[in-house]
Tab-separated table of C-alpha atoms in Angstrom:
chain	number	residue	atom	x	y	z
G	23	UNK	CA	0.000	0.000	0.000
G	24	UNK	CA	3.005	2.245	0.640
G	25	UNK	CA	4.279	1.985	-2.562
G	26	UNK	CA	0.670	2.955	-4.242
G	27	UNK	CA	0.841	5.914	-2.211
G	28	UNK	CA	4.226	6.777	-2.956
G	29	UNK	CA	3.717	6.444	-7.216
G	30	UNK	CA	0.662	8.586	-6.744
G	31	UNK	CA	1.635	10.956	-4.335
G	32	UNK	CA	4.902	11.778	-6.547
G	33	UNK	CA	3.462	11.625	-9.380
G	34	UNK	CA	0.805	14.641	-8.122
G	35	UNK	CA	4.074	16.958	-6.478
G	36	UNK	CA	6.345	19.674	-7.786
G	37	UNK	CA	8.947	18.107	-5.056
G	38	UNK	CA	8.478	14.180	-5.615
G	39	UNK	CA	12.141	13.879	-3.940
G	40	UNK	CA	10.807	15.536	-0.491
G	41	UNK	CA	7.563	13.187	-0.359
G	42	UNK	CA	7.748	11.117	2.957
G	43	UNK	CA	5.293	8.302	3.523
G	44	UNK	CA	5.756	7.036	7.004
G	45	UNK	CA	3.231	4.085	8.657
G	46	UNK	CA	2.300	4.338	11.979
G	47	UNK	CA	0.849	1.401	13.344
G	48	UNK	CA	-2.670	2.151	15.575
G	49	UNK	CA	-4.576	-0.372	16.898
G	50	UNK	CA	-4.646	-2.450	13.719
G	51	UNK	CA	-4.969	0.664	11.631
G	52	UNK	CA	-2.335	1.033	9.384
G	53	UNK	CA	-2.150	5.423	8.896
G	54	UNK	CA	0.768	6.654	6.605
G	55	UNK	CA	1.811	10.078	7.175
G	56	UNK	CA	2.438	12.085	3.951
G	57	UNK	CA	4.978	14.880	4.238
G	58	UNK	CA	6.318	16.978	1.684
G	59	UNK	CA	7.341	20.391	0.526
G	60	UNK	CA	4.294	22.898	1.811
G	61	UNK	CA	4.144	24.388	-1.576
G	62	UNK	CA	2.556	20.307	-2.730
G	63	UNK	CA	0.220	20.094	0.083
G	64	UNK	CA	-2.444	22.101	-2.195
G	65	UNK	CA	-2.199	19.840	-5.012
G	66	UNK	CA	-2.258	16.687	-2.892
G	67	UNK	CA	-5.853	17.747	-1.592
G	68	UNK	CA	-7.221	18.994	-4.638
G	69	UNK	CA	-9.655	21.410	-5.105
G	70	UNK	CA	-12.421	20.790	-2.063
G	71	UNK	CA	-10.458	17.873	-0.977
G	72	UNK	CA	-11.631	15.723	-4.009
G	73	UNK	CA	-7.841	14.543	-4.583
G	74	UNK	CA	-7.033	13.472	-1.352
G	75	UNK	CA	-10.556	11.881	-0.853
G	76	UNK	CA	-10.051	10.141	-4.047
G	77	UNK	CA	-6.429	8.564	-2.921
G	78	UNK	CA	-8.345	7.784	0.150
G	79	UNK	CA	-11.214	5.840	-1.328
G	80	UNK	CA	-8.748	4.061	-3.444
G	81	UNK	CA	-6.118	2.929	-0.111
G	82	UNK	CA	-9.278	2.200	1.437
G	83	UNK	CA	-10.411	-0.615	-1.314
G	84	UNK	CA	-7.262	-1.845	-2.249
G	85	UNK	CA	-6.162	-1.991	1.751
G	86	UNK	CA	-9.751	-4.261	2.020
G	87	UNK	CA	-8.594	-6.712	-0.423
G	88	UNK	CA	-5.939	-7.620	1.223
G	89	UNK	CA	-7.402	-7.841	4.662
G	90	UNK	CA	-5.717	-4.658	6.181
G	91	UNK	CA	-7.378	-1.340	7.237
G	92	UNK	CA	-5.316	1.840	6.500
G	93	UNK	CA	-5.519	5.526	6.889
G	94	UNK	CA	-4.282	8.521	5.450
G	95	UNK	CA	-3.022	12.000	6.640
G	96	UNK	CA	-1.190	14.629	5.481
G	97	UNK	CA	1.747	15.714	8.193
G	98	UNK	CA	2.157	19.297	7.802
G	99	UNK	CA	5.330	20.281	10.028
């Protein structure tokens, strides 16, 4: 699932070589934290969030096919 995120994520980002996809494990939920430069962040969520609901929805099926439940949020530091 990480490396979906990763191919998408870059592929979306001015920076791809500052993109950071980091799982944190809680309570059986899988959540990757996206971080990257703050100049992508806009692009990532799309105009009223339809990109990063999109990128959601897709984790979210592919994650259920192979038993697993994951999350995703973006890390803004």
């Amino acid at each position: 699932m990480q490396a979906f995120l990763e191919t998408v994520v870059k592929g979306l980002v001015s920076h791809p070589e500052q993109v950071r996809i980091t799982p944190v494990e809680r309570g059986g939920l899988t959540v990757y934290e996206l971080r990257m430069d703050s100049s992508d962040v806009g692009k990532v969520i799309g105009r009223q969030g339809v990109m990063i609901n999109t990128i959601r929805s897709l984790l979210l099926v592919g994650s259920a096919k192979k038993n697993l439940r994951c999350a995703v949020e973006i890390v803004e530091d």
